[in-house]
XYZ file of C-alpha atoms in Angstrom:
307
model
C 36.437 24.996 -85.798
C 39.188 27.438 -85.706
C 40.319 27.110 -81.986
C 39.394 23.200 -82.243
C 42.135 22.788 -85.254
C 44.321 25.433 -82.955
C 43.877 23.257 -79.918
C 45.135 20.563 -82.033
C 48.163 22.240 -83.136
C 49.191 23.282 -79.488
C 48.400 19.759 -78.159
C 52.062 18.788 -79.929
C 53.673 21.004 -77.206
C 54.121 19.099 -74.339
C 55.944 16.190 -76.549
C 57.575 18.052 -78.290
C 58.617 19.915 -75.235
C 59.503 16.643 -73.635
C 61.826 16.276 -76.655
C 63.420 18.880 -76.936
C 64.686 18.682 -72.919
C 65.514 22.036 -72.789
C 65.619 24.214 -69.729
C 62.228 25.528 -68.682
C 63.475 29.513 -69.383
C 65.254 28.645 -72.683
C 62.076 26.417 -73.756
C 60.504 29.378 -73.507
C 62.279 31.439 -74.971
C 63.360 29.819 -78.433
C 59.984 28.646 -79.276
C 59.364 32.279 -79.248
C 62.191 33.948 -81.109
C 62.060 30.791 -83.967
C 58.709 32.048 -84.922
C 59.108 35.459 -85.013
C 60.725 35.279 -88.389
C 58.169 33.653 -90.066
C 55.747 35.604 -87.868
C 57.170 38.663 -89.118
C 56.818 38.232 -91.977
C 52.540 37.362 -92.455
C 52.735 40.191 -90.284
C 54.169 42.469 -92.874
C 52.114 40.577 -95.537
C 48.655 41.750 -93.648
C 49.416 44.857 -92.896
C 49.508 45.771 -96.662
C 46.834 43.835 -97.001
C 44.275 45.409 -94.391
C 46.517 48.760 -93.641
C 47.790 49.827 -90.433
C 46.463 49.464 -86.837
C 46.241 51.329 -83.787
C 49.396 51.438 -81.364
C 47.011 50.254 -78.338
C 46.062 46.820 -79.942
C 49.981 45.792 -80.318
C 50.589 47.004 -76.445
C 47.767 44.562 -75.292
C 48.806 41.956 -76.733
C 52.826 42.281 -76.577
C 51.362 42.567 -72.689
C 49.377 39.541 -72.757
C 53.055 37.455 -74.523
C 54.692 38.460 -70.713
C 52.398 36.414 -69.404
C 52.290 33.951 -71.674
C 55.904 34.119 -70.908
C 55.188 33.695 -67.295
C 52.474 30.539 -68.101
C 55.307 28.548 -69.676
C 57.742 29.036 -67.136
C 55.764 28.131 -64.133
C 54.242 25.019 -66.104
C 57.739 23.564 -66.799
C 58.267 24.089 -63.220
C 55.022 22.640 -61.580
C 55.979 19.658 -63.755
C 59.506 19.243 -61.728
C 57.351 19.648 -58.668
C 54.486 17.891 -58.972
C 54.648 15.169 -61.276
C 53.047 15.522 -65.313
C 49.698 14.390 -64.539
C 48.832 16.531 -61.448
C 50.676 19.453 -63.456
C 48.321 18.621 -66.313
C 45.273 19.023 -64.109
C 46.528 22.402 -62.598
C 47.600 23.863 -65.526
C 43.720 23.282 -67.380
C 42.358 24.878 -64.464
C 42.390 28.137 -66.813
C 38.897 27.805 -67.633
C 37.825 28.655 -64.348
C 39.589 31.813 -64.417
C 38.759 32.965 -67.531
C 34.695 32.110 -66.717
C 35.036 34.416 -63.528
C 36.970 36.890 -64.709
C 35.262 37.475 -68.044
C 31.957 37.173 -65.672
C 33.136 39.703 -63.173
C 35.036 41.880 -65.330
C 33.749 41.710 -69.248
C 30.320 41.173 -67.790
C 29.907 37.856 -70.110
C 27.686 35.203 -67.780
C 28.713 31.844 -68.990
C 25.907 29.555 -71.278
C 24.240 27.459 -68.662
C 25.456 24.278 -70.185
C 29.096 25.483 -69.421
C 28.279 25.393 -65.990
C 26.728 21.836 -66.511
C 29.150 20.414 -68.365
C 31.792 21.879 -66.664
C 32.572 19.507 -63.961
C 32.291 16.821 -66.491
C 35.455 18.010 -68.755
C 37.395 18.778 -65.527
C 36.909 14.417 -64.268
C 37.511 13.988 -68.186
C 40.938 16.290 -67.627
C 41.914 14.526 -64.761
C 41.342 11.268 -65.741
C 43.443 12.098 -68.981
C 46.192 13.306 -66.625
C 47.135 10.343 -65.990
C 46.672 10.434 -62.304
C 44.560 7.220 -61.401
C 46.938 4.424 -61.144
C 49.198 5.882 -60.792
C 51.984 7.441 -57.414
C 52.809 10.880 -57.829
C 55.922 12.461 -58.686
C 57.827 15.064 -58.036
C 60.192 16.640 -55.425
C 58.025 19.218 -54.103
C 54.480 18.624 -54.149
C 53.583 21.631 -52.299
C 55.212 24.296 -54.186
C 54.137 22.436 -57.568
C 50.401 22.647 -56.635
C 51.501 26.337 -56.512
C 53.309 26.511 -59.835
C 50.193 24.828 -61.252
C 47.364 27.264 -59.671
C 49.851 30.204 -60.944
C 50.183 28.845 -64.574
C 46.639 28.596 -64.971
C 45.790 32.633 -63.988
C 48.772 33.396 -65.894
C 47.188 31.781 -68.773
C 43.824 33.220 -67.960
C 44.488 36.517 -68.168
C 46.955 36.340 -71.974
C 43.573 34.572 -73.448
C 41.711 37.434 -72.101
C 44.025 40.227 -73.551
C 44.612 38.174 -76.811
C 41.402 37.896 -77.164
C 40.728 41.915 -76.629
C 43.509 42.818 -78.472
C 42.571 40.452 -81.681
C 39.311 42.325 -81.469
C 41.033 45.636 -83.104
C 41.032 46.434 -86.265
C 42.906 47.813 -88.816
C 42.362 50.949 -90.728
C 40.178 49.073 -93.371
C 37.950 47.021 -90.468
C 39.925 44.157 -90.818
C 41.598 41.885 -88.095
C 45.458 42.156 -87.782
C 45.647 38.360 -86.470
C 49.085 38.047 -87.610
C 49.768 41.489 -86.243
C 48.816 40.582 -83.037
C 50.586 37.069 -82.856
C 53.555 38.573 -83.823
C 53.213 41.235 -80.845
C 52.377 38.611 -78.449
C 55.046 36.626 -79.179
C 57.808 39.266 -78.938
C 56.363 40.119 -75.367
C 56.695 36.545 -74.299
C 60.336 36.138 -75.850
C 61.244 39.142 -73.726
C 59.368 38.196 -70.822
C 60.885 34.592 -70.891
C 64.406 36.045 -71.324
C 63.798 38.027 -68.094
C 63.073 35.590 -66.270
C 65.434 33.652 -67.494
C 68.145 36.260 -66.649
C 66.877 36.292 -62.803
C 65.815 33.118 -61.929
C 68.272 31.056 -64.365
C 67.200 28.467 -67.644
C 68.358 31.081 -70.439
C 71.134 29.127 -71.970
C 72.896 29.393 -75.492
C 74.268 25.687 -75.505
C 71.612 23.339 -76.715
C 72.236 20.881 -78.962
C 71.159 21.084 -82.580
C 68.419 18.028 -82.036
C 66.981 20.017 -79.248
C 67.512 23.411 -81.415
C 65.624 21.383 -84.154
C 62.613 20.226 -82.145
C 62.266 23.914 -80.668
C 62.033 25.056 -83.696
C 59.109 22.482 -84.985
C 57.565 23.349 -81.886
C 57.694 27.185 -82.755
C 56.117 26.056 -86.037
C 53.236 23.918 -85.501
C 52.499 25.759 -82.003
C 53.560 28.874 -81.806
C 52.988 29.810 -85.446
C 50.411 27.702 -86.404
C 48.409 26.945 -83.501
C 48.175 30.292 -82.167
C 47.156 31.932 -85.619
C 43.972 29.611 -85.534
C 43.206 30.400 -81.924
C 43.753 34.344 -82.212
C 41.571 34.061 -85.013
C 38.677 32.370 -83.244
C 38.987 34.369 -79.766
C 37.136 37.437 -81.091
C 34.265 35.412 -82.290
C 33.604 33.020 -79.253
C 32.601 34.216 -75.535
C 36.005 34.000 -73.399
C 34.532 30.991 -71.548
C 33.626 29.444 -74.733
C 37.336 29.838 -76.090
C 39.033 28.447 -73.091
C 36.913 25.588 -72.856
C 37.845 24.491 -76.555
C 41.483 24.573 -75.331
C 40.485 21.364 -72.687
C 40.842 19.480 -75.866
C 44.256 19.585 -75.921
C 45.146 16.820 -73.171
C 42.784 14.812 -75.325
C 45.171 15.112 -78.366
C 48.181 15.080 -76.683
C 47.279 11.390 -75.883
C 46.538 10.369 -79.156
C 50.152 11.945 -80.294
C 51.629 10.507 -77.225
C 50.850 7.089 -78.316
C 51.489 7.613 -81.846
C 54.812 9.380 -81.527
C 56.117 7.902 -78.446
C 54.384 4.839 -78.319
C 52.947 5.587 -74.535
C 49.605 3.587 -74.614
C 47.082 5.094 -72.672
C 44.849 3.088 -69.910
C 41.156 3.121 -70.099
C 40.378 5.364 -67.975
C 42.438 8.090 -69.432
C 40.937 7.128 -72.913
C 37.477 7.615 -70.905
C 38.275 10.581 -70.168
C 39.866 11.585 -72.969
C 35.506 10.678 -74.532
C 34.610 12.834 -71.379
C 36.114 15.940 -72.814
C 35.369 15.734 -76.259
C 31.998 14.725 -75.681
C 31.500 17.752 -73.086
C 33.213 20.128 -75.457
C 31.265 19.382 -77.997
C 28.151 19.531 -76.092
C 28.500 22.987 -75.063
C 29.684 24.077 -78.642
C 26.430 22.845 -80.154
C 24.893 24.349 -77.132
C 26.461 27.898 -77.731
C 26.167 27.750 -81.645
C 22.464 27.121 -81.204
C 21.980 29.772 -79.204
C 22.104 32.487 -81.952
C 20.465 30.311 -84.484
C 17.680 30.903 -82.167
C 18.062 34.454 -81.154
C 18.156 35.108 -84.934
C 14.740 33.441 -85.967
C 13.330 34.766 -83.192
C 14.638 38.531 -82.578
C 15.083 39.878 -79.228
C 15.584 43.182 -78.415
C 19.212 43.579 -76.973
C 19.991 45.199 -73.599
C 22.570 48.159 -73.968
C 25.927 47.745 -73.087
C 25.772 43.444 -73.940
C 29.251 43.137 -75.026
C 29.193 41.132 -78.390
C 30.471 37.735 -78.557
């Protein structure tokens, strides 16, 4: 329930992105540094709450904000290239790089109905997209595909170290979520600036309307989205959590319509029943699971790596 209502939260970014019509680096960038003050300061709140935490944790994940950092960039970009919808399709393609990577790497096998339900979400995702009735856009289809395939393993791998870093603990055995945010969040400010720096965006003349929806987007996303989903990545598989995130072109429709009056056609409200229908099947499917394995024990292999 924790990454759906954090899916949720984030789902507000691309309109409010659209909004704002900032530069793709200074996007970026502010959403970051507008919530690090309020960041900061649950930050400082939890650590007197649960006591310090190791240096390590705060390196992974101020590592996994670069690319973060990196994700947003290349999305604004792939958007320019390729048109929204195809973008949109590209950029949810995470899920299949956090599956084989936490496969190959974490040694965590997917739940079987992942890998049925899978291809299900993905028509769902791009039938949301938008693409189906629509020409494509964009001045250079090509190098957007490649934006979009990039933003996607950038993505991958900061839900994999969020999620390993939010798995630390303090010195009393208690999560740092806020801790880690906070971390994650100065590593994509700085990582956004850089790029910003060499490849261009990072500007200090915005206007105070697109100033004022950065900073609502810094709020409801970066804050308050991302303190839901770091909360719920150390207690879901990896290809659990990233699935849950497919839900967000789902609720960007639904805000899309009600905040910018775009009315969506019926096949991207089909497929908007695709994902949320597939989502929820393989949530029941992996929330079952240990119901079972707890009425009837099992003896664990060594080295399973909890979930």
């Amino acid at each position: 329930m924790l990454a759906v209502l954090g899916a949720t939260c984030i789902s507000s970014s691309a309109i409010l992105v659209q909004l704002a019509a900032a530069p793709a680096a200074a996007t970026a960038f502010y959403r970051c540094v507008l919530a690090l003050p309020l960041l900061a300061a649950l930050a400082v709140a939890e650590r007197r709450r649960t006591g310090p935490q190791p240096l390590g944790p705060w390196l992974q994940a101020a590592g996994a904000g670069v690319f973060l950092a990196v994700d947003l960039v290349l999305w604004n970009h792939a958007i320019s290239d390729v048109g929204a919808g195809i973008a949109t399709v590209l950029g949810n393609l995470q899920v299949l790089f956090v599956a084989l990577i936490a496969w190959a790497v974490l040694r965590e096998r997917p739940p079987r109905m992942f890998l049925v339900m899978l291809p299900v979400i993905m028509v769902g995702v791009v039938a949301t997209s938008g693409v189906f009735g629509h020409v494509a856009k964009g001045d250079d289809p090509v190098g957007g595909i490649g934006y979009g395939v990039a933003t996607s393993l950038a993505y991958a791998v900061f839900l994999l170290l969020l999620r390993r870093a939010s798995a630390g603990r303090t010195s009393t055995g208690r999560p740092a979520v806020a801790g880690q945010l906070t971390a994650a969040t100065v590593g994509a400010a700085a990582g956004s600036a850089l790029i910003g720096l060499v490849f261009g965006g990072l500007t200090t003349h915005l206007s105070w309307q697109s100033l004022g929806w950065l900073a609502l987007l810094a709020l409801a996303s970066q804050t308050l989205g991302w303190l839901l989903i770091t909360s719920s990545l150390p207690r879901l598989p990896a290809a659990i959590s990233s699935l849950l995130l497919l839900l967000q072109p789902a609720a960007s429709l639904v805000l899309a319509y009600v905040v910018l009056g775009e009315r969506p056609t019926l096949v991207q409200v089909a497929g908007a029943i695709a994902i949320c229908g597939g989502v929820v099947v393989v949530s029941r499917s992996a929330t079952a699971r240990p119901a079972r394995d707890q009425a009837q024990p099992l003896p664990q292999r060594s080295g399973q790596p909890a979930g």
